PDB file of C-alpha atoms in Angstrom:
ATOM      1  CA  UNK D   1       8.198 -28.120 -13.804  1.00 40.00           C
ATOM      2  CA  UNK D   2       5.671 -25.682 -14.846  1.00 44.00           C
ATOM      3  CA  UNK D   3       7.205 -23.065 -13.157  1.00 50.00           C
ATOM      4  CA  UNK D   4      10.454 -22.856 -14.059  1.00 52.00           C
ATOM      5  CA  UNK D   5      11.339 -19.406 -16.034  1.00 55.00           C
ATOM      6  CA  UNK D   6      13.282 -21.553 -18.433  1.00 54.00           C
ATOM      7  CA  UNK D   7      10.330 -23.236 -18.929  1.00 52.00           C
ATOM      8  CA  UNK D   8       8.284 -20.060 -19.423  1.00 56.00           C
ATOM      9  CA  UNK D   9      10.493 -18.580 -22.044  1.00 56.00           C
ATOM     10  CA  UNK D  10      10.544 -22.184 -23.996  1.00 56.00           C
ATOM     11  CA  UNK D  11       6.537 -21.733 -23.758  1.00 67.00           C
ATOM     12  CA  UNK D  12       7.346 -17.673 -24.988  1.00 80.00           C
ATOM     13  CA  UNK D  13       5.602 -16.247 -21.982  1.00 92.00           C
ATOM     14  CA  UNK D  14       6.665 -12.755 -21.953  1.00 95.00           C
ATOM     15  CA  UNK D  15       5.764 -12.746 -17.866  1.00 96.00           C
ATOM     16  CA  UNK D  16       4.028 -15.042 -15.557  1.00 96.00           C
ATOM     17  CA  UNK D  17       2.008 -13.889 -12.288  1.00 97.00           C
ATOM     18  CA  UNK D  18       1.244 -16.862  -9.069  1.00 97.00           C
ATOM     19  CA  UNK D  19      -0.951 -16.283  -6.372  1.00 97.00           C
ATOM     20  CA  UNK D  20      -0.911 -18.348  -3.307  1.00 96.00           C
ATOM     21  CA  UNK D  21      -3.873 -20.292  -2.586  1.00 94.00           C
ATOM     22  CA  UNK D  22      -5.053 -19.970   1.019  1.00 88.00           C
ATOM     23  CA  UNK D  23      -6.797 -22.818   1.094  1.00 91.00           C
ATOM     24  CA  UNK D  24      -5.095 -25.490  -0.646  1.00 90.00           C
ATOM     25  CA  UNK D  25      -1.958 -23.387   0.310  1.00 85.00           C
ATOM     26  CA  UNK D  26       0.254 -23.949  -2.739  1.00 92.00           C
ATOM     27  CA  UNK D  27       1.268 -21.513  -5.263  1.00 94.00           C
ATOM     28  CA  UNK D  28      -0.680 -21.611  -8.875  1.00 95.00           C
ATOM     29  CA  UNK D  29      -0.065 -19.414 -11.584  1.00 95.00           C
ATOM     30  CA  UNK D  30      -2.389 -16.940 -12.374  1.00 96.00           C
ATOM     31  CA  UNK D  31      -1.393 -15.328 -15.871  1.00 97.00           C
ATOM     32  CA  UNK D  32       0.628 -15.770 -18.254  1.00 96.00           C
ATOM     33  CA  UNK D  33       1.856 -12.930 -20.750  1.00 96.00           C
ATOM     34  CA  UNK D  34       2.570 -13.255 -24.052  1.00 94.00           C
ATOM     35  CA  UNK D  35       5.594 -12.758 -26.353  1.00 89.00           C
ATOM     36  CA  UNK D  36       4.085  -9.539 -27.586  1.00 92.00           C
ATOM     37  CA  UNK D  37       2.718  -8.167 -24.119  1.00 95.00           C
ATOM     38  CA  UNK D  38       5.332  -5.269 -22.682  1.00 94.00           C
ATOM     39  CA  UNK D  39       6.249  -3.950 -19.096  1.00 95.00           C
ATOM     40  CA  UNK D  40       2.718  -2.189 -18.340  1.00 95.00           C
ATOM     41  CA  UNK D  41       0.659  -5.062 -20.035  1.00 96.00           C
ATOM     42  CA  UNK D  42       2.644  -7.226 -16.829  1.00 97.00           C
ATOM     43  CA  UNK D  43       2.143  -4.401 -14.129  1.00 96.00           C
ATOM     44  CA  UNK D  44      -1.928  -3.785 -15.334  1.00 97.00           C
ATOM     45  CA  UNK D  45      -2.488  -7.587 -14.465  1.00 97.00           C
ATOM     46  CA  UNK D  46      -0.980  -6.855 -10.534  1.00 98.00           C
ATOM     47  CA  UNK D  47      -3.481  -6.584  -8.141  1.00 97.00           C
ATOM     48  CA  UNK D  48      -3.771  -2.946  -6.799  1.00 96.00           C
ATOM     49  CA  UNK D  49      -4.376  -4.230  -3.078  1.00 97.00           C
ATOM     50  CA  UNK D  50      -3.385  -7.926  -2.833  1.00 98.00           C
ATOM     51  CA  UNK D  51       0.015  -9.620  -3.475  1.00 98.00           C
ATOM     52  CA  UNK D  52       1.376 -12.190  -6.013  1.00 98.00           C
ATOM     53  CA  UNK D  53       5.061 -13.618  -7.559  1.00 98.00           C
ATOM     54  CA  UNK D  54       6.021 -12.289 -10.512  1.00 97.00           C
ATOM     55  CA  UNK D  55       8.601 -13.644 -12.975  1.00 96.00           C
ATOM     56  CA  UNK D  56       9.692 -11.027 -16.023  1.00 96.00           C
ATOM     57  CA  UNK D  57      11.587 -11.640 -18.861  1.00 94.00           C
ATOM     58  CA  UNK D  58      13.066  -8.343 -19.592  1.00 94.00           C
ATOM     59  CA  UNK D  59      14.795  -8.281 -23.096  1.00 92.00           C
ATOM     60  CA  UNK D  60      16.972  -5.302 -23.852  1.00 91.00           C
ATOM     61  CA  UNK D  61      20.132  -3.860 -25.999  1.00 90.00           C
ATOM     62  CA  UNK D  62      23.610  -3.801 -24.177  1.00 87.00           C
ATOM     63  CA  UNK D  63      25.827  -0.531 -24.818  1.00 87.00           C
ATOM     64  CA  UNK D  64      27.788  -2.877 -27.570  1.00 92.00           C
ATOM     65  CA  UNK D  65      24.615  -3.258 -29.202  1.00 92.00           C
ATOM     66  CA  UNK D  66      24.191  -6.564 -28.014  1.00 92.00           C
ATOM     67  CA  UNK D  67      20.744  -8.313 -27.259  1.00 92.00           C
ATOM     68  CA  UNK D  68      20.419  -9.687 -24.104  1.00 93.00           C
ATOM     69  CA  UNK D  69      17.696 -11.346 -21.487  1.00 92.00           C
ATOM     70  CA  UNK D  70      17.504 -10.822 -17.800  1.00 94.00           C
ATOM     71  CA  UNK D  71      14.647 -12.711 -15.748  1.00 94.00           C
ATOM     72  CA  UNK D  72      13.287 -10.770 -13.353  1.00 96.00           C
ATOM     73  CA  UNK D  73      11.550 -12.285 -10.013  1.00 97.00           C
ATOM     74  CA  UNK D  74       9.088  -9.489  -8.523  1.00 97.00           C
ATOM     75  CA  UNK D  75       7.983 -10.176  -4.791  1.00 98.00           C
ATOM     76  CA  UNK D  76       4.307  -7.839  -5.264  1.00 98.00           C
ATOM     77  CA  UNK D  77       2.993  -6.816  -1.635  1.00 98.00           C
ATOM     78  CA  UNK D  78       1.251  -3.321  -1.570  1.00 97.00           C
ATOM     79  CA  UNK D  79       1.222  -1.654   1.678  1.00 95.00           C
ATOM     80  CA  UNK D  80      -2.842  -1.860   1.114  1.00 96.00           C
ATOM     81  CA  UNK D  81      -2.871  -5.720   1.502  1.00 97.00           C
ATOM     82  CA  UNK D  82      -4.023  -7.076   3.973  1.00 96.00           C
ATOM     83  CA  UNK D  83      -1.462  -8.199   6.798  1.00 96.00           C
ATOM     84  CA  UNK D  84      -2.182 -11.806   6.506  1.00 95.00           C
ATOM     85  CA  UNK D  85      -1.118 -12.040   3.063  1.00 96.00           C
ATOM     86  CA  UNK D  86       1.889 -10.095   3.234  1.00 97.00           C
ATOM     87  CA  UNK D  87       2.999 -12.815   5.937  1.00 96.00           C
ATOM     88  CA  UNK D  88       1.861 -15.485   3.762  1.00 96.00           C
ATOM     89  CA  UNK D  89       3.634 -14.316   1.007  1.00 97.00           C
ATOM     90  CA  UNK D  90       6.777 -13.133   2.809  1.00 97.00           C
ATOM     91  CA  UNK D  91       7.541 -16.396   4.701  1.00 96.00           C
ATOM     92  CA  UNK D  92       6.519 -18.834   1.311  1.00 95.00           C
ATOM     93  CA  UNK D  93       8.858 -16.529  -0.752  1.00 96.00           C
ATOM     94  CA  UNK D  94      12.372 -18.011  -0.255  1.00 94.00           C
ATOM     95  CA  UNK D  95      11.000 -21.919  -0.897  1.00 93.00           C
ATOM     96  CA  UNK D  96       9.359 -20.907  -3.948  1.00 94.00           C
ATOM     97  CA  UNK D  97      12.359 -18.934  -5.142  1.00 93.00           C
ATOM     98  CA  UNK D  98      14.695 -22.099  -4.300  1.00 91.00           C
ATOM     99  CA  UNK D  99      11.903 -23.901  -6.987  1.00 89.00           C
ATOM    100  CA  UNK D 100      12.630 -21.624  -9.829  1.00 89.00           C
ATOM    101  CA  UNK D 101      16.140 -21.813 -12.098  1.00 85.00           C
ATOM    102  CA  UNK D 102      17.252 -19.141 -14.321  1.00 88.00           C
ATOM    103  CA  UNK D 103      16.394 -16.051 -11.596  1.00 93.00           C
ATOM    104  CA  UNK D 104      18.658 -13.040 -12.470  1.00 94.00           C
ATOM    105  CA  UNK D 105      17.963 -10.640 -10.035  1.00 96.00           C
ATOM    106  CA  UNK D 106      14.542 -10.174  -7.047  1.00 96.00           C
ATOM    107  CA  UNK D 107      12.832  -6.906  -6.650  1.00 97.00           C
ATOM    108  CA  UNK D 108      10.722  -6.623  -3.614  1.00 97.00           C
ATOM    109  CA  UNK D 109       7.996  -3.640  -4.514  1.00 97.00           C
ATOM    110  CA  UNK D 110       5.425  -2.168  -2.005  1.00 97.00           C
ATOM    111  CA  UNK D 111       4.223   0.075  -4.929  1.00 94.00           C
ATOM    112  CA  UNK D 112       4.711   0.478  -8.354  1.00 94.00           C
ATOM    113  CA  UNK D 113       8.000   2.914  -8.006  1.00 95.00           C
ATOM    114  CA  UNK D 114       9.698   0.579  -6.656  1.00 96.00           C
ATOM    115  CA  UNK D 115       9.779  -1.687  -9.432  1.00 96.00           C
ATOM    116  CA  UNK D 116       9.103   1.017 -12.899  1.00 94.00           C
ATOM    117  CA  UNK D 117      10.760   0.286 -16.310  1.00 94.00           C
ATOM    118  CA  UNK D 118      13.605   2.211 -15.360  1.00 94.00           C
ATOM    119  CA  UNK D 119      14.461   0.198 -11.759  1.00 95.00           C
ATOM    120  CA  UNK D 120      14.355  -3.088 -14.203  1.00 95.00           C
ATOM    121  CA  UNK D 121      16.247  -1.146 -16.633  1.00 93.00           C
ATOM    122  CA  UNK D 122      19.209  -0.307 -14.344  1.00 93.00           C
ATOM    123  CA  UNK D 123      19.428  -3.799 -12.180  1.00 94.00           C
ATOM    124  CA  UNK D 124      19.964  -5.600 -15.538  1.00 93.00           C
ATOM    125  CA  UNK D 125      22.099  -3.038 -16.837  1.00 83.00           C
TER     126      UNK D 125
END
């Protein structure tokens, strides 16, 4: 239950991060972001060379004015990593997915470009 990004937004987590555990192999989460924390707080906690789930809850203002929510789930795998844990990630990745409700949209990034404010931005606009 813990996991769930209804869950997280009930709890006011602006963003949580999970790392797999290679020994126990299960996912745990990591961080968790607060209500106040913004876009870079959530990309400053991903690991520069190692990969992790991310969920975001992006909040922004619709063309009508409207304020609206998108959760975000970020697949993290830098080229850097190391090859074992971009398998381990990449083949755990659609079971965890089928664990958490309330996914809008999946961005898989290799490096920070490919998932800036402005990629978020567009995908929920």
């Amino acid at each position: 239950q813990k996991h769930l990004p209804g869950a997280a937004k009930k709890e006011g987590f602006r963003y949580v991060i999970f790392k797999i555990d290679e020994k126990k192999k299960e996912v745990v989460v990591e961080k968790t972001g607060g209500p106040s924390e913004n876009y870079d707080d959530f990309t400053a906690s991903l690991p520069e060379n190692d990969c992790r789930y991310a969920v975001y809850d992006f909040d922004f203002v619709t063309s009508e004015n409207c304020q609206k929510s998108k959760i975000f789930f970020i697949a993290w795998s830098p080229s850097v990593s190391r090859i074992r844990a971009k398998m381990l990630y990449a083949t755990s990745k659609e079971r965890f997915i089928r664990e958490l409700e309330g996914i809008h949209y999946e961005i898989q990034a290799t490096d920070p470009t490919e998932m800036d404010l402005e990629v978020i931005r567009e995908r929920a606009s």
